[in-house]
Coordinates of C-alpha atoms and ligand atoms in Angstrom, one line a residue:
M1 CA 161.6 118.8 217.8
A2 CA 165.4 120.7 217.0
A3 CA 165.9 123.8 217.9
P4 CA 166.2 127.3 215.2
R5 CA 170.5 128.4 215.2
T6 CA 170.6 131.7 217.6
G7 CA 173.0 134.4 217.6
T8 CA 173.4 133.8 213.3
A9 CA 172.8 135.9 210.8
R10 CA 170.6 134.8 208.0
A11 CA 171.4 136.6 205.1
G12 CA 170.1 137.3 201.5
T13 CA 167.9 135.2 199.4
V14 CA 168.1 131.9 196.9
A15 CA 165.4 131.9 194.0
V16 CA 164.7 128.5 193.2
I17 CA 163.0 128.8 189.5
G18 CA 161.3 125.3 188.7
A19 CA 158.9 123.8 191.7
G20 CA 159.5 119.9 190.2
F21 CA 161.2 117.3 192.1
Y22 CA 164.8 119.2 191.3
G23 CA 163.3 122.7 192.0
A24 CA 161.3 121.4 195.2
T25 CA 164.4 119.6 197.4
T26 CA 166.5 122.4 196.2
A27 CA 164.4 125.0 197.8
Q28 CA 164.3 123.0 201.2
R29 CA 168.1 121.8 201.2
L30 CA 168.7 125.4 201.0
A31 CA 166.2 126.6 203.9
E32 CA 167.2 123.6 206.2
Y33 CA 171.3 125.6 205.6
D34 CA 169.4 128.5 208.3
I35 CA 171.5 130.8 206.2
F36 CA 169.2 132.9 204.3
D37 CA 166.6 135.0 204.6
T38 CA 164.9 133.9 202.6
V39 CA 164.1 131.1 199.5
V40 CA 161.8 132.0 197.0
L41 CA 160.7 129.4 194.9
T42 CA 158.9 129.7 191.2
D43 CA 156.8 127.1 188.4
I44 CA 154.9 128.0 186.0
V45 CA 151.7 125.4 187.7
E46 CA 149.6 127.9 189.2
G47 CA 149.8 127.3 193.2
K48 CA 152.7 124.3 193.0
P49 CA 155.4 126.6 194.6
E50 CA 152.9 128.4 197.2
G51 CA 151.8 124.7 198.3
L52 CA 155.5 123.7 198.7
A53 CA 156.5 126.1 200.0
L54 CA 153.8 126.6 202.7
D55 CA 154.3 122.5 203.4
I56 CA 158.5 122.7 203.8
N57 CA 157.6 126.3 205.6
Q58 CA 155.5 123.8 208.4
S59 CA 158.2 121.9 208.6
R60 CA 160.4 124.9 210.5
P61 CA 159.5 123.8 213.8
I62 CA 160.9 120.7 213.6
E63 CA 163.6 120.8 211.8
G64 CA 164.4 124.0 213.5
F65 CA 165.3 126.5 210.9
E66 CA 163.9 130.3 210.6
T67 CA 164.5 130.6 207.0
K68 CA 161.5 131.4 205.9
V69 CA 160.1 129.7 202.2
V70 CA 158.1 132.1 199.5
G71 CA 156.2 130.1 196.9
Q72 CA 155.2 132.4 193.6
T73 CA 153.5 131.0 190.5
T74 CA 154.6 132.7 187.0
S75 CA 153.7 133.2 183.5
R76 CA 155.9 133.0 181.0
D77 CA 155.9 136.0 180.0
G78 CA 156.9 137.4 183.3
E79 CA 154.5 137.9 185.6
G80 CA 155.5 136.8 189.6
Y81 CA 158.7 137.4 188.8
E82 CA 159.0 140.5 191.5
A83 CA 159.3 137.7 193.1
I84 CA 163.2 136.9 193.0
V85 CA 164.6 140.7 193.1
G86 CA 167.5 141.0 195.0
A87 CA 167.7 136.8 194.7
A88 CA 171.5 136.6 194.7
V89 CA 171.7 133.7 193.3
V90 CA 168.9 131.8 191.2
V91 CA 168.9 128.8 190.3
I92 CA 167.4 126.6 187.1
T93 CA 165.9 123.3 187.2
A94 CA 163.0 124.6 184.9
G95 CA 162.7 122.0 182.3
L96 CA 161.6 118.2 181.4
P97 CA 163.7 114.9 182.6
R98 CA 164.4 112.2 181.0
K99 CA 162.3 109.2 180.6
P100 CA 163.6 105.7 180.6
G101 CA 165.7 105.2 177.2
M102 CA 166.3 109.4 176.7
S103 CA 169.5 110.9 176.6
R104 CA 169.7 114.3 177.5
M105 CA 170.6 115.6 174.3
D106 CA 166.5 114.6 173.5
L107 CA 165.7 117.2 176.3
L108 CA 167.4 119.8 173.5
E109 CA 164.9 121.8 172.0
T110 CA 161.8 121.4 174.6
N111 CA 164.7 123.0 177.1
A112 CA 166.1 125.3 175.1
K113 CA 162.6 126.9 175.1
I114 CA 162.5 126.5 179.0
V115 CA 165.5 127.9 179.4
R116 CA 165.6 130.9 177.2
Q117 CA 162.5 132.0 179.4
V118 CA 163.3 131.9 182.5
S119 CA 166.5 133.6 181.9
E120 CA 165.1 136.5 180.4
N121 CA 162.5 137.0 182.9
V122 CA 165.7 136.4 185.5
A123 CA 168.2 139.2 183.5
R124 CA 165.3 141.2 184.4
H125 CA 164.4 141.6 187.5
A126 CA 168.0 139.9 189.2
P127 CA 170.2 141.5 186.8
D128 CA 173.3 141.1 189.5
A129 CA 172.5 137.4 190.3
V130 CA 174.8 134.8 190.0
L131 CA 172.7 132.0 188.2
I132 CA 173.1 128.2 188.7
V133 CA 171.7 126.5 185.8
V134 CA 171.0 122.2 186.7
S135 CA 168.2 121.5 183.6
N136 CA 169.6 119.2 181.0
P137 CA 171.3 119.0 178.5
L138 CA 173.6 120.8 181.2
D139 CA 176.2 121.9 179.1
E140 CA 174.2 123.8 176.6
M141 CA 171.3 124.6 178.6
T142 CA 174.7 126.6 180.5
A143 CA 175.6 128.5 177.5
L144 CA 172.1 129.6 176.8
A145 CA 171.7 130.8 179.8
Q146 CA 174.1 132.6 179.5
L147 CA 173.2 134.4 175.4
A148 CA 170.2 134.7 176.7
T149 CA 170.8 137.0 180.6
G150 CA 174.2 138.2 178.9
F151 CA 175.5 138.7 182.1
P152 CA 179.2 137.7 182.5
R153 CA 180.6 134.7 181.6
Q154 CA 181.6 133.9 185.7
R155 CA 178.0 134.8 186.9
V156 CA 176.6 131.9 185.1
M157 CA 177.4 128.1 185.5
G158 CA 176.3 124.2 186.1
Q159 CA 175.6 122.5 188.1
A160 CA 176.9 118.7 186.8
G161 CA 180.1 117.9 187.9
M162 CA 179.6 117.6 192.0
L163 CA 177.1 115.3 191.0
D164 CA 178.9 112.7 189.0
T165 CA 182.1 113.4 191.2
A166 CA 179.4 112.2 194.5
R167 CA 178.0 109.4 192.4
F168 CA 181.6 108.3 191.6
S169 CA 182.5 108.8 195.1
H170 CA 179.3 106.5 195.9
F171 CA 180.4 103.7 193.9
V172 CA 183.9 103.1 194.9
A173 CA 182.7 103.7 198.7
E174 CA 180.4 100.4 197.7
Q175 CA 182.9 98.7 195.8
L176 CA 186.0 98.5 199.0
G177 CA 183.1 98.7 201.8
V178 CA 185.0 102.1 203.0
P179 CA 183.0 105.5 204.7
I180 CA 182.2 107.6 201.9
A181 CA 184.3 110.5 203.9
D182 CA 187.7 108.5 203.0
V183 CA 187.0 108.6 199.3
Q184 CA 187.7 111.4 197.6
T185 CA 187.0 111.4 192.9
L186 CA 186.9 113.1 190.9
T187 CA 184.7 113.3 187.1
L188 CA 185.7 116.6 184.8
G189 CA 184.0 117.7 181.2
S190 CA 180.7 117.3 180.3
H191 CA 177.8 115.9 181.9
G192 CA 177.4 113.0 179.0
D193 CA 179.0 110.8 176.5
T194 CA 181.8 112.5 176.8
M195 CA 182.4 112.7 181.1
V196 CA 185.1 112.4 181.7
P197 CA 186.3 110.5 185.1
V198 CA 189.6 111.2 186.4
P199 CA 190.8 108.1 188.6
S200 CA 195.2 109.8 188.4
A201 CA 192.6 112.2 191.3
C202 CA 191.2 110.0 193.2
T203 CA 192.4 108.4 196.9
V204 CA 190.9 106.3 199.2
G205 CA 192.4 107.0 202.8
G206 CA 195.0 108.8 201.1
K207 CA 196.0 106.1 198.7
P208 CA 195.7 105.9 194.5
L209 CA 192.5 104.2 193.6
T210 CA 194.6 102.7 191.5
E211 CA 196.4 100.7 194.2
L212 CA 193.4 99.6 195.6
L213 CA 191.4 98.4 192.4
D214 CA 192.2 96.7 189.1
Q215 CA 192.0 98.7 185.6
A216 CA 189.4 96.6 184.8
Q217 CA 186.9 97.3 188.6
V218 CA 187.8 101.3 187.8
D219 CA 186.6 100.8 184.6
E220 CA 183.9 99.8 185.8
L221 CA 183.0 102.1 188.3
V222 CA 184.0 104.9 185.9
T223 CA 181.2 103.0 183.5
R224 CA 178.5 103.0 185.7
T225 CA 179.7 106.8 186.9
R226 CA 179.0 107.8 183.5
N227 CA 175.6 106.0 183.3
G228 CA 174.8 106.8 186.5
G229 CA 171.8 109.4 185.9
A230 CA 170.4 107.0 183.1
E231 CA 170.9 104.1 185.9
V232 CA 168.2 105.8 188.5
V233 CA 166.0 107.2 185.0
A234 CA 165.7 103.6 184.5
L235 CA 164.6 102.6 187.8
L236 CA 162.2 105.0 188.1
K237 CA 160.6 105.1 185.3
T238 CA 158.6 108.4 185.5
G239 CA 161.4 111.2 186.2
S240 CA 164.5 111.9 186.8
A241 CA 167.5 111.6 189.8
F242 CA 166.8 114.6 192.5
Y243 CA 168.4 114.4 196.2
A244 CA 172.0 113.8 195.2
P245 CA 171.8 116.0 192.4
S246 CA 169.9 119.1 195.0
A247 CA 172.9 118.2 197.6
A248 CA 174.5 119.7 194.9
A249 CA 173.1 122.3 193.3
A250 CA 172.2 123.7 197.1
R251 CA 176.1 124.0 198.2
M252 CA 176.5 125.4 195.4
A253 CA 173.9 128.0 195.9
R254 CA 175.6 127.7 199.4
A255 CA 179.3 128.2 198.8
V256 CA 178.3 131.4 196.3
S257 CA 176.8 133.5 199.3
E258 CA 178.9 132.8 202.3
D259 CA 181.7 133.2 199.3
S260 CA 183.3 130.7 200.5
G261 CA 186.6 130.4 197.6
A262 CA 185.8 126.6 198.0
V263 CA 187.0 125.0 195.0
L264 CA 184.2 122.7 193.9
P265 CA 183.6 120.3 190.1
V266 CA 180.8 122.7 188.3
C267 CA 180.4 123.3 184.7
A268 CA 182.4 126.6 183.9
W269 CA 183.9 128.8 181.1
V270 CA 186.9 127.5 180.0
D271 CA 188.9 130.4 177.7
G272 CA 192.9 128.9 177.7
E273 CA 193.0 125.9 180.6
Y274 CA 193.7 123.1 179.1
G275 CA 194.7 124.5 176.1
I276 CA 190.5 125.0 175.8
D277 CA 189.1 127.9 174.0
G278 CA 186.0 129.3 174.9
V279 CA 183.8 127.2 175.8
Y280 CA 180.7 125.7 179.0
L281 CA 182.6 122.5 180.3
G282 CA 183.0 120.6 183.0
V283 CA 186.3 121.6 185.0
T284 CA 187.1 122.5 189.3
A285 CA 186.8 125.9 190.6
Q286 CA 186.5 128.8 193.1
I287 CA 183.5 129.7 193.1
G288 CA 182.8 133.3 194.8
R289 CA 180.6 135.6 195.9
D290 CA 180.9 137.1 192.0
G291 CA 180.4 133.6 190.7
V292 CA 183.5 131.8 189.1
R293 CA 186.4 133.4 190.7
A294 CA 189.3 131.1 188.8
V295 CA 189.4 127.7 186.7
V296 CA 190.5 125.6 188.9
E297 CA 194.1 123.4 186.7
R298 CA 194.5 120.1 187.2
D299 CA 197.5 117.9 187.1
L300 CA 195.8 115.4 184.6
T301 CA 197.4 112.3 183.1
A302 CA 197.8 112.5 179.3
D303 CA 195.4 110.0 178.0
E304 CA 192.4 112.1 180.6
L305 CA 193.5 115.5 179.6
T306 CA 193.2 114.2 175.4
A307 CA 189.7 112.7 177.5
L308 CA 188.5 116.7 178.8
R309 CA 189.9 118.6 175.2
E310 CA 187.6 115.5 173.1
A311 CA 184.7 116.3 175.4
A312 CA 185.5 120.4 174.6
E313 CA 185.0 119.7 171.5
A314 CA 182.0 117.6 171.4
V315 CA 179.8 120.1 173.8
R316 CA 181.1 123.6 171.7
A317 CA 179.8 121.9 168.7
K318 CA 176.5 121.4 170.2
Q319 CA 176.8 124.6 172.4
A320 CA 176.6 127.2 169.1
D321 CA 173.5 125.2 168.4
V322 CA 171.9 127.3 170.9
R323 CA 172.3 130.7 169.4
D324 CA 169.4 129.3 167.1
L325 CA 166.6 127.9 169.4
Ligands
APR401 N1 158.8 128.5 184.1 C1 159.2 127.6 185.7 N2 159.0 126.3 185.8 C2 159.0 125.7 184.7 C3 158.6 125.9 183.4 C4 158.7 127.3 183.0 N3 158.9 127.4 182.6 N4 158.2 125.2 182.2 C5 158.5 124.5 183.2 N5 158.5 124.5 185.0 C6 158.7 123.6 185.5 C7 157.5 122.4 185.6 O1 156.4 123.2 185.7 C8 157.8 121.6 187.1 O2 157.2 121.8 188.2 O3 159.4 122.6 185.9 C9 159.5 121.2 187.3 C10 160.2 119.9 186.8 O4 159.8 119.5 186.7 P1 160.1 117.6 186.7 O5 159.4 117.7 186.1 O6 160.2 116.9 188.0 O7 161.6 117.8 186.6 P2 162.9 117.8 187.7 O8 163.0 115.9 188.7 O9 162.6 118.8 189.0 O10 164.1 118.1 186.6 C11 164.2 119.3 186.4 O11 166.3 119.0 186.1 O12 168.2 117.1 186.2 C12 166.9 118.1 185.3 O13 166.8 116.2 183.4 C13 166.6 117.4 184.8 O14 166.2 119.5 183.0 C14 165.2 118.1 183.9 C15 165.5 119.7 185.1

């Protein structure tokens, strides 16, 4: 059995709303970091978060972590939300996943109701928290969570870019037969059709990707990355991806909690950067205790910049619609 870390302070509470596949694996990863006092996991299905929390806690002697997981059933009108009081970070995973053949936008109306109601309850009980939204359609749900909480925009962000980037890196490593650690990739834009993989920012062992693969091969990997979520959904048939998504969300929560200043691809409020006004969009941003410290602009080729601006316009129209949902 692994020995728990000794002599290192564990601090703070992080809450995960929604104890489905995504939420439960996120809670597990956060607990296994062994840096938090408490991970709170909630769901509206009676007993589900309590049962999962008990199960994760029983893995503590084997995995060797001290962080405690607290499961709490909540009602739609807010009963049970006292459990998240004091949480510095809240990850919202509540919402339906896709079924084969569905686009993320097909979830818009259903998940908007859920995310609005969850956000209102979070705002009441953890008014100072940084929010990380993962429910789909991601860019729209992030915008909606900000509206529904009334939190400063920098304190609300979405998880998508880290996942899309991880998928891109995996495909590149697989194609070239190189260690994943040698691969750096980047995707910006939306978590959907207007995702913008950025080959000019991709390197393998320090060499530009474009020197190692021809244009057709890069295009193929870009397309597979853009459809990365749908590929998993089609194989699973029930539900969508959660291992890579939860890895990304947990890393974001950790960067907030540790006030690390890490520059990560996230869905953040962009206002002026890249010549884009007022919209939640996938960009690289420096993450700290208060959420997004700053959007970090990258050098893009003219085509990549055009694609990013097109993505911004596509999500802007949809984000305006969420006000009424
Ligand atoms: N409050 C709390 N939990 C809720 C609420 C709510 N109002 N409504 C639904 N839930 C819970 C469900 O009870 C379920 O346990 O959200 C959970 C969703 O879990 P799954 O169906 O397993 O879906 P998951 O794979 O976890 O995906 C969650 O992340 O990637 C996105 O598209 C995906 O929007 C989906 C979300």
